[in-house]
Coordinates of C-alpha atoms in Angstrom, one line a residue:
Chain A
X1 CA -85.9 -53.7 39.4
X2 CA -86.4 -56.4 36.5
X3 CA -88.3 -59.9 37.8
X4 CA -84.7 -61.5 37.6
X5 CA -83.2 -58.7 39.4
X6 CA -85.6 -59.7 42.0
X7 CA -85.6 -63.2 41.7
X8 CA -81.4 -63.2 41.8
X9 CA -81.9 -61.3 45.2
X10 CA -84.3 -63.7 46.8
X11 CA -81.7 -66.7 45.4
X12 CA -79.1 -65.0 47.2
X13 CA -81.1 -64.1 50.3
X14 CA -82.8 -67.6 50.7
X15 CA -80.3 -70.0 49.2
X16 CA -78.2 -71.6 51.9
X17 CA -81.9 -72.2 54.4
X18 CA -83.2 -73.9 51.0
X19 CA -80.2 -76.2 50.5
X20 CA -79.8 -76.7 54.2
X21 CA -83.0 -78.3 54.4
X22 CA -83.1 -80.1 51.3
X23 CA -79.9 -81.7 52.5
X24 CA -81.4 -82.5 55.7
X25 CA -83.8 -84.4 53.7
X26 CA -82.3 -86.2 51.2
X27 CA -78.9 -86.1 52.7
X28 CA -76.8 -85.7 49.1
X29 CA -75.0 -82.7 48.1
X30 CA -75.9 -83.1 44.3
X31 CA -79.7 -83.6 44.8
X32 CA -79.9 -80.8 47.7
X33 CA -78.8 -78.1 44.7
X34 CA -80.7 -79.7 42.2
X35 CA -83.7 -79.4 44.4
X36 CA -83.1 -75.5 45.0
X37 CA -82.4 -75.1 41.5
X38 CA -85.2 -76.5 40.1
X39 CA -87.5 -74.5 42.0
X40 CA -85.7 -71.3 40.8
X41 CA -86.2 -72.5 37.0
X42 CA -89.3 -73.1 37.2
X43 CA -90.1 -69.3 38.6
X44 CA -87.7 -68.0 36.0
X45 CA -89.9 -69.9 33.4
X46 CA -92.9 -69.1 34.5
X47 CA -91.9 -65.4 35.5
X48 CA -93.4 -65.6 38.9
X49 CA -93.3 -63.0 41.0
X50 CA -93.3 -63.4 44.5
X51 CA -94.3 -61.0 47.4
X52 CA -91.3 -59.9 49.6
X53 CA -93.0 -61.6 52.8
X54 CA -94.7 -64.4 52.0
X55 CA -91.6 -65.5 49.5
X56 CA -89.2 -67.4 52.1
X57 CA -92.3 -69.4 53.1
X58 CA -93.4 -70.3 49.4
X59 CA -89.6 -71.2 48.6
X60 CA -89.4 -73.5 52.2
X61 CA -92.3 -75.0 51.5
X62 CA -91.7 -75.8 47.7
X63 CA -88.1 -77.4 49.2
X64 CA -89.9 -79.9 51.5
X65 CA -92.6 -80.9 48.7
X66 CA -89.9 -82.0 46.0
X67 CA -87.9 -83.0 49.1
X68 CA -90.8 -85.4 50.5
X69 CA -91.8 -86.0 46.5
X70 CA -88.2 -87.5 45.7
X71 CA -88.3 -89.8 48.8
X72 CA -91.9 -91.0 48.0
X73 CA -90.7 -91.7 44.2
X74 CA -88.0 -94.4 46.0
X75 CA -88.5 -97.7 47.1
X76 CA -88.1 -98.7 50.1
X77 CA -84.7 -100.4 50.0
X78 CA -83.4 -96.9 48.8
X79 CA -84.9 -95.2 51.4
X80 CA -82.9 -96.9 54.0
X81 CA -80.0 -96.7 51.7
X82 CA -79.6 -93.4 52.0
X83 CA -81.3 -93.1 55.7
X84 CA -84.0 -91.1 54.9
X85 CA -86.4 -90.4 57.4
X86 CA -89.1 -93.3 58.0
X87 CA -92.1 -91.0 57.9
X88 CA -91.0 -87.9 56.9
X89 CA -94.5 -86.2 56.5
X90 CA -95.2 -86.4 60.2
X91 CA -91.4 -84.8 61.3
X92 CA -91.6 -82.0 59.2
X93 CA -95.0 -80.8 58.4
X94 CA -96.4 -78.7 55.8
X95 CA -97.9 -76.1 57.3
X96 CA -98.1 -72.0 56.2
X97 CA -96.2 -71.1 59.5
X98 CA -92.2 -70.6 58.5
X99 CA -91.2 -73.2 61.2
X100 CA -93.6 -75.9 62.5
X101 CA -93.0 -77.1 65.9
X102 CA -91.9 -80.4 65.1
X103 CA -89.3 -78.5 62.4
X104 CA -88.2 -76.3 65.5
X105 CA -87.5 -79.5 67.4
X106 CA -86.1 -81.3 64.6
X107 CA -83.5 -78.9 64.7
X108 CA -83.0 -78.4 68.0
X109 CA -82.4 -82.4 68.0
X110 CA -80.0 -82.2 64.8
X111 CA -78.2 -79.5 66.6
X112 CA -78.1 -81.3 69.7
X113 CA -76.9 -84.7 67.6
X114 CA -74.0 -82.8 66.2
X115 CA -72.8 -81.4 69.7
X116 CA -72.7 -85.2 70.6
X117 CA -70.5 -86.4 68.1
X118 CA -67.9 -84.4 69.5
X119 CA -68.3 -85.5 73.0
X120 CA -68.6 -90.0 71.8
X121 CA -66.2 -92.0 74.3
X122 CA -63.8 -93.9 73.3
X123 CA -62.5 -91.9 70.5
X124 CA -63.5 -95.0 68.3
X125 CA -67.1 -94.8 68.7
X126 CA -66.4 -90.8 67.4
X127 CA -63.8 -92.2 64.4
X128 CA -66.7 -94.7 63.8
X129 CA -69.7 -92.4 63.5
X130 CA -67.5 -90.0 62.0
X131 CA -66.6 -92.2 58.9
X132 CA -69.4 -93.8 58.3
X133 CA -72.2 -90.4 58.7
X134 CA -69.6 -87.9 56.8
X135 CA -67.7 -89.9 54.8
X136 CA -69.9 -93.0 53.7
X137 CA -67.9 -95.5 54.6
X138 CA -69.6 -98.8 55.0
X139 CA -69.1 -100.6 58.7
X140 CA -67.5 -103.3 56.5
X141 CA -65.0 -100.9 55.3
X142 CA -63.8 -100.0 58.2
X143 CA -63.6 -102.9 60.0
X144 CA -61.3 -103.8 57.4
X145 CA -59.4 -100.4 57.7
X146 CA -59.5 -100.8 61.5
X147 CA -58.4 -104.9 61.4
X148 CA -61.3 -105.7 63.7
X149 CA -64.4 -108.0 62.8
X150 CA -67.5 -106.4 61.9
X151 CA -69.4 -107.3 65.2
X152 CA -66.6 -105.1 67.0
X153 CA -68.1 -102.1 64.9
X154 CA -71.1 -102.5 65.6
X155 CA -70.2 -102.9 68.8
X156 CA -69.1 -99.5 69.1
X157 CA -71.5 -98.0 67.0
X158 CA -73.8 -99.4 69.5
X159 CA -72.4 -97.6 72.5
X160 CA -71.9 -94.4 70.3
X161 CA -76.0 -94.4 69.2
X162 CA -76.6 -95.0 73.0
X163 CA -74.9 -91.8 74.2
X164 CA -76.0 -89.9 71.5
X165 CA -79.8 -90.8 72.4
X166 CA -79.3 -90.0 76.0
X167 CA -77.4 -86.8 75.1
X168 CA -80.8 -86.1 73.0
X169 CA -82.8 -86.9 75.9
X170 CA -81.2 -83.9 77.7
X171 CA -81.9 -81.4 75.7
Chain B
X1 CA -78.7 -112.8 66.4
X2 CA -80.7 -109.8 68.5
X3 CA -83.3 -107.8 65.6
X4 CA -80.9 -104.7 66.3
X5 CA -77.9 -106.7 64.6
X6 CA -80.2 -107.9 62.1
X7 CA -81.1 -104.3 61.3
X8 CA -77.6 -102.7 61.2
X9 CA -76.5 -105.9 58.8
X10 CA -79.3 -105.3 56.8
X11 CA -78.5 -101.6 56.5
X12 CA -75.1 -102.7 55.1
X13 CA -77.1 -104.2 51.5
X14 CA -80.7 -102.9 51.9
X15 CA -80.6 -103.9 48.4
X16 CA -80.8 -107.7 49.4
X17 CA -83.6 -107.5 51.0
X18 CA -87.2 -107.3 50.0
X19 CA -89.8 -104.5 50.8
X20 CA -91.4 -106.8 52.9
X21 CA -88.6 -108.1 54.9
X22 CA -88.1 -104.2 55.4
X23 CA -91.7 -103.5 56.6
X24 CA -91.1 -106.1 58.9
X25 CA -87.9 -105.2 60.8
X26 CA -89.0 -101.5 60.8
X27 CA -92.6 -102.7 62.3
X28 CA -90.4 -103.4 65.2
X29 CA -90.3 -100.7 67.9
X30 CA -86.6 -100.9 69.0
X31 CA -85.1 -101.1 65.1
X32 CA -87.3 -98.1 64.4
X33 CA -86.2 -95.9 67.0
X34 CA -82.4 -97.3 66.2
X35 CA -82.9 -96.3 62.6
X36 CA -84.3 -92.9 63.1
X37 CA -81.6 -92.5 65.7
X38 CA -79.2 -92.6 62.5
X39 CA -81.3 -91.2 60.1
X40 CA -81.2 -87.9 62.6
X41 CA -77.5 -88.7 62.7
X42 CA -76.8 -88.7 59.2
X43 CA -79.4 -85.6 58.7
X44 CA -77.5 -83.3 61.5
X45 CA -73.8 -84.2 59.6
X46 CA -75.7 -82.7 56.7
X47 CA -76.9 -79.9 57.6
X48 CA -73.3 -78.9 59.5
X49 CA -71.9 -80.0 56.3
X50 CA -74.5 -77.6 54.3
X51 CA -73.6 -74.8 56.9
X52 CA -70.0 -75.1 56.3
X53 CA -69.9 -75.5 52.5
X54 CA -72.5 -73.4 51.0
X55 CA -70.2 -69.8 50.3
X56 CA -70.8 -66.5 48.4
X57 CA -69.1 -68.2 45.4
X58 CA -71.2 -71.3 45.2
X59 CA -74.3 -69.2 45.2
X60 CA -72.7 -67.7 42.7
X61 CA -71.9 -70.3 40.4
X62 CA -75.5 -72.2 41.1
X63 CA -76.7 -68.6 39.7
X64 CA -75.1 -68.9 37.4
X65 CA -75.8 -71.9 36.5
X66 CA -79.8 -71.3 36.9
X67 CA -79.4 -67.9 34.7
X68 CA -77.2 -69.9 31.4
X69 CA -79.7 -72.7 31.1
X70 CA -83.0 -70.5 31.5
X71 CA -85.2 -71.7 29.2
X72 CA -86.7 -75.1 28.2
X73 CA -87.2 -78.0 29.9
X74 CA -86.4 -78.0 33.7
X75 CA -85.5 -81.7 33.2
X76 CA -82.1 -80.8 31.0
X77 CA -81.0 -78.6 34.4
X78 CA -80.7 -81.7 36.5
X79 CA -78.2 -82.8 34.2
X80 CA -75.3 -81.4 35.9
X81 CA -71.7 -81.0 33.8
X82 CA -70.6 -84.0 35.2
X83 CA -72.6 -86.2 33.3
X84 CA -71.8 -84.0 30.3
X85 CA -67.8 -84.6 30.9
X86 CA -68.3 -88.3 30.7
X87 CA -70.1 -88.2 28.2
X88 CA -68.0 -85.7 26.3
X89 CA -65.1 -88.2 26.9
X90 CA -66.9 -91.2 25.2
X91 CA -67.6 -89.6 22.2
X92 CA -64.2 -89.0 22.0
X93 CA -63.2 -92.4 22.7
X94 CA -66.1 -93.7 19.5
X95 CA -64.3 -91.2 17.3
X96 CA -61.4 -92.6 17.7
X97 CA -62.4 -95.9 17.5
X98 CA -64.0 -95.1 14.7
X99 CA -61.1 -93.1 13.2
X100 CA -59.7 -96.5 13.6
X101 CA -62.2 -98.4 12.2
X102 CA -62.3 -96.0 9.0
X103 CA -58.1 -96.8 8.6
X104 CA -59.1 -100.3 8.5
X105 CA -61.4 -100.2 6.2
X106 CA -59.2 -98.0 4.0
X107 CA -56.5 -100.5 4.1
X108 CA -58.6 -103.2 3.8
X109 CA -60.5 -101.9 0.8
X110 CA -57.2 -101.2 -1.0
X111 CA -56.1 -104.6 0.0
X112 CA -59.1 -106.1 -1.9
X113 CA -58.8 -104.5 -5.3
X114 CA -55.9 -105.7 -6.0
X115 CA -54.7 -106.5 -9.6
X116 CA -54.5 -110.2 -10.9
X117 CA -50.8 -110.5 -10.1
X118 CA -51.1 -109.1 -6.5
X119 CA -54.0 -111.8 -5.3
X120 CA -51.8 -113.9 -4.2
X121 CA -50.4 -111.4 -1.2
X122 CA -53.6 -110.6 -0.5
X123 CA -54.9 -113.4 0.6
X124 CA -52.2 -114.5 2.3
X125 CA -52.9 -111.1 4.7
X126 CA -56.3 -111.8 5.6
X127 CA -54.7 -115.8 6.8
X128 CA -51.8 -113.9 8.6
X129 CA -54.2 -111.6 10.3
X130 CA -56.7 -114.5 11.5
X131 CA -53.6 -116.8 13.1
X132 CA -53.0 -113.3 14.8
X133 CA -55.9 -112.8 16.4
X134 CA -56.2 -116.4 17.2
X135 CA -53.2 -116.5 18.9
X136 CA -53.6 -113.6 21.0
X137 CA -57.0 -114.5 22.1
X138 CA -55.5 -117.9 23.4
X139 CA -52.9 -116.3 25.3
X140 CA -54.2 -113.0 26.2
X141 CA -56.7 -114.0 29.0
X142 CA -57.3 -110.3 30.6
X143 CA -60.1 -108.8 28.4
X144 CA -61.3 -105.4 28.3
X145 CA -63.7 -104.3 31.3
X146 CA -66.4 -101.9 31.8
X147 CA -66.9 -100.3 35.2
X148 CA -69.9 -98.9 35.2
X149 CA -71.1 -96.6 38.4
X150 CA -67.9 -98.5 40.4
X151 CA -66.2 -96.7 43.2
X152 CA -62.7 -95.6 42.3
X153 CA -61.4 -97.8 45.7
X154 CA -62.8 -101.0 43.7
X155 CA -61.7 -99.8 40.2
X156 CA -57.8 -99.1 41.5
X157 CA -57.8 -102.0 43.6
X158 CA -57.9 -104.3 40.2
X159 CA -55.7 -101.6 38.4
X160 CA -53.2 -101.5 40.7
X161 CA -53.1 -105.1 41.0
X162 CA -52.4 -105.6 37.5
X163 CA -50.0 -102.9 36.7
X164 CA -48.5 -103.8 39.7
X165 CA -48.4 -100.5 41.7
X166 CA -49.4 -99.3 44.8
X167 CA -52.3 -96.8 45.4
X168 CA -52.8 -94.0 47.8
X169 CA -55.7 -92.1 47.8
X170 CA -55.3 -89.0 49.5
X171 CA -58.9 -87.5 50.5
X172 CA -61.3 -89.9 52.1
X173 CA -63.5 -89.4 49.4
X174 CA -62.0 -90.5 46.5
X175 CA -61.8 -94.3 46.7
X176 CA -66.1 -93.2 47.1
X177 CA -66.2 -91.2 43.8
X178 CA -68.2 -93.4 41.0
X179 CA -66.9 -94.0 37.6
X180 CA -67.9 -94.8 34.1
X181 CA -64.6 -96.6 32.8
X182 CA -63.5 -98.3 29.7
X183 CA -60.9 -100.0 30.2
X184 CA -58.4 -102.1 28.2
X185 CA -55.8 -104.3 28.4
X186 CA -53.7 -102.7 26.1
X187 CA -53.4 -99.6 28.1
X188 CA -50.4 -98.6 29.6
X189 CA -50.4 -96.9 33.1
X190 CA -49.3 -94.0 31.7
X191 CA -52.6 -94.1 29.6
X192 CA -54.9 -95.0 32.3
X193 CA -53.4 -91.6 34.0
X194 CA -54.0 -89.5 31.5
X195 CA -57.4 -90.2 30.7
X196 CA -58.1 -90.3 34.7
X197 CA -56.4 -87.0 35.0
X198 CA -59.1 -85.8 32.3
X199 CA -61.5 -85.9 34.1
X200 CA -61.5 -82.1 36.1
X201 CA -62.0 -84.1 39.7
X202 CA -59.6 -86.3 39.3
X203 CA -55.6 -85.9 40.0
X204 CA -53.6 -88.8 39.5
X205 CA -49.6 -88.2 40.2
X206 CA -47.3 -91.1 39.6
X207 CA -44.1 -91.2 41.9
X208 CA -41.8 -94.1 41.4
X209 CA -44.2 -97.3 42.1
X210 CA -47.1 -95.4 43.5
X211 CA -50.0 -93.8 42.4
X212 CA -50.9 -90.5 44.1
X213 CA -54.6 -90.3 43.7
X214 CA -56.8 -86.9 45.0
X215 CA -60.5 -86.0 44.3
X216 CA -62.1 -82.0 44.6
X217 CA -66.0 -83.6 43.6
X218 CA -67.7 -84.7 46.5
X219 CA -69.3 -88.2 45.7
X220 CA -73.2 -88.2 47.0
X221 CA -73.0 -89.8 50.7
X222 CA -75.1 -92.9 49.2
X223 CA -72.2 -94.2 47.5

């Protein structure tokens, strides 16, 4: 097998963990496969080859460095922009071992965050949170769509962050 | 007005605020723990979103599009076909604008070597042209506008308003998707169409008064 034979199989094999986390990082589509993609140019470029085993942790790892780089490039004021972790570094760790405990329990939470959308009361506090996490609407926007004041959305976002932390708390 | 209100207005325009007004409100336990509450929110949407999306065909075409643009510099990859559409389309406007300009100056230059017995009407178009444009300009108030990186909502909302149509976007995403527009007031809607519908992600149908408007690109979740 030629080195891009190999490396095409590793793309395939490791692609969707690689953008996965990447998105859960930087939380856009267009950066997440830039990120991945990157990384595979450069091992293209550079003809690295990597060994079998040790290759999903070097191509992890190399997600969550430009991942953690390209938050640490942005200012503040972007950071919160596009709700990137506060302290990223000390949720998801950099360590040799494929999963760190606190990346084990960060996805246990995300998974458990994501089972509690479903189950927010009223539906509004679900239509809320729905809108505004998926589709980036600003709470401005849809107060406006929903012809209620601002303070009524957060309002509800309130009560919908409040039952999603206690449904956390059970887990 | 509590810290936590503070925080989620804040959120709305970080942009407004400066670092240290956002070292300070993060300092605070409860806005922390609300943000990170949200920042796990939006992360967990993500990744479901990630798991859903990510196919056999988009591995594919990100293959692909690794294996096309091998060698060089890793900073050209970034640049994703997008970027190369708009800019694709500009040059196209500049040529013809400057397929325009070059007919100008064609006419104009065989306006100006005119024979002795022909001065006379050419000076008399240059005057006729001036008290054109003057008049225009003193009627014509709506000038040409640049949107530059403004959401399609915003950028219809002014469109519509002076064409006088009504606007329906029909994915949640589109009034979201960003644009680089140049637009003029001599444009007819049927113009403003066509060049929108040149762009691959964009389909614009026109039914009686209304503007059907549909997006396939998903605009990053920042917008």
């Amino acid at each position: 097998m030629t080195d891009q034979k190999k490396l095409e199989k590793l793309f395939k094999q490791h692609y969707r963990q690689m953008y996965r986390l990447a998105t859960i990082l930087l939380h856009d589509d267009a950066e997440s496969k830039d990120v991945v993609h990157d990384i595979f140019a450069r091992l293209l470029n550079d003809h690295t080859v990597l060994r079998e085993e040790t290759a999903e942790s070097y191509l992890l790892t190399s997600v969550r460095n430009r991942c953690l780089n390209v938050i640490r490039s942005r200012q503040i004021q972007e950071r919160v922009e596009r709700l990137y972790l506060l302290d990223p570094d000390t949720n998801i760790t950099t360590t040799d071992a494929l999963l760190s405990d606190s990346e084990k329990q960060l996805e246990e939470e995300l998974k458990a965050l994501y089972e509690g959308i479903d189950l927010l009361e009223p539906p509004v506090c679900r239509d809320i949170i729905v809108q505004h996490f998926r589709d980036g609407i600003t709470f401005k926007k849809i107060a406006f769509r929903m012809g209620v004041s601002e303070t009524t959305v957060y309002k509800h976002l309130r009560r919908a962050l409040s039952q999603l932390r206690t449904h956390l708390k059970k887990q | 007005m509590n810290k936590t209100d503070l925080l989620l207005q804040m959120m709305e325009q970080p942009q407004r605020y400066t670092a240290d007004e956002w070292q300070e409100i993060l300092a605070d336990d409860e806005c922390r723990e609300l943000y990170t509450l949200m920042s796990k929110t939006q992360s967990a949407v993500s990744a479901a979103r990630a798991d859903e999306e990510v196919t056999d065909e988009m591995i594919d075409a990100e293959w692909q599009r690794l294996t096309n643009t091998e060698s060089g510099d890793t900073k050209h990859f970034t640049l994703h076909s997008k970027l190369l559409k708009f800019a694709a389309m500009f040059v196209s406007i500049l040529m013809l604008s400057g397929i325009a300009y070059a007919a100008i100056q064609i006419v104009s230059r065989n306006n100006s070597s005119p024979k002795q017995e022909v001065t006379e009407v050419a000076i008399t178009q240059p005057s006729t042209a001036n008290s054109q444009v003057i008049e225009t300009d003193s009627i014509a108030t709506v000038q040409p506008k640049l949107y530059d990186n403004v959401p399609m909502g915003e950028i219809f909302e002014e469109l519509s308003a002076y064409y006088n149509v009504k606007v329906v976007f029909q994915n949640e995403d589109a009034p979201r998707l960003r644009l680089f527009y140049r637009w003029k007031p001599e444009y007819t809607l049927e113009k403003v169409v066509e060049m929108m519908n040149n762009f691959e992600w964009i389909q614009i149908q026109t039914e009686n008064d209304t503007l059907f408007i549909r997006t396939t690109a998903i605009p990053a979740t920042d917008c």
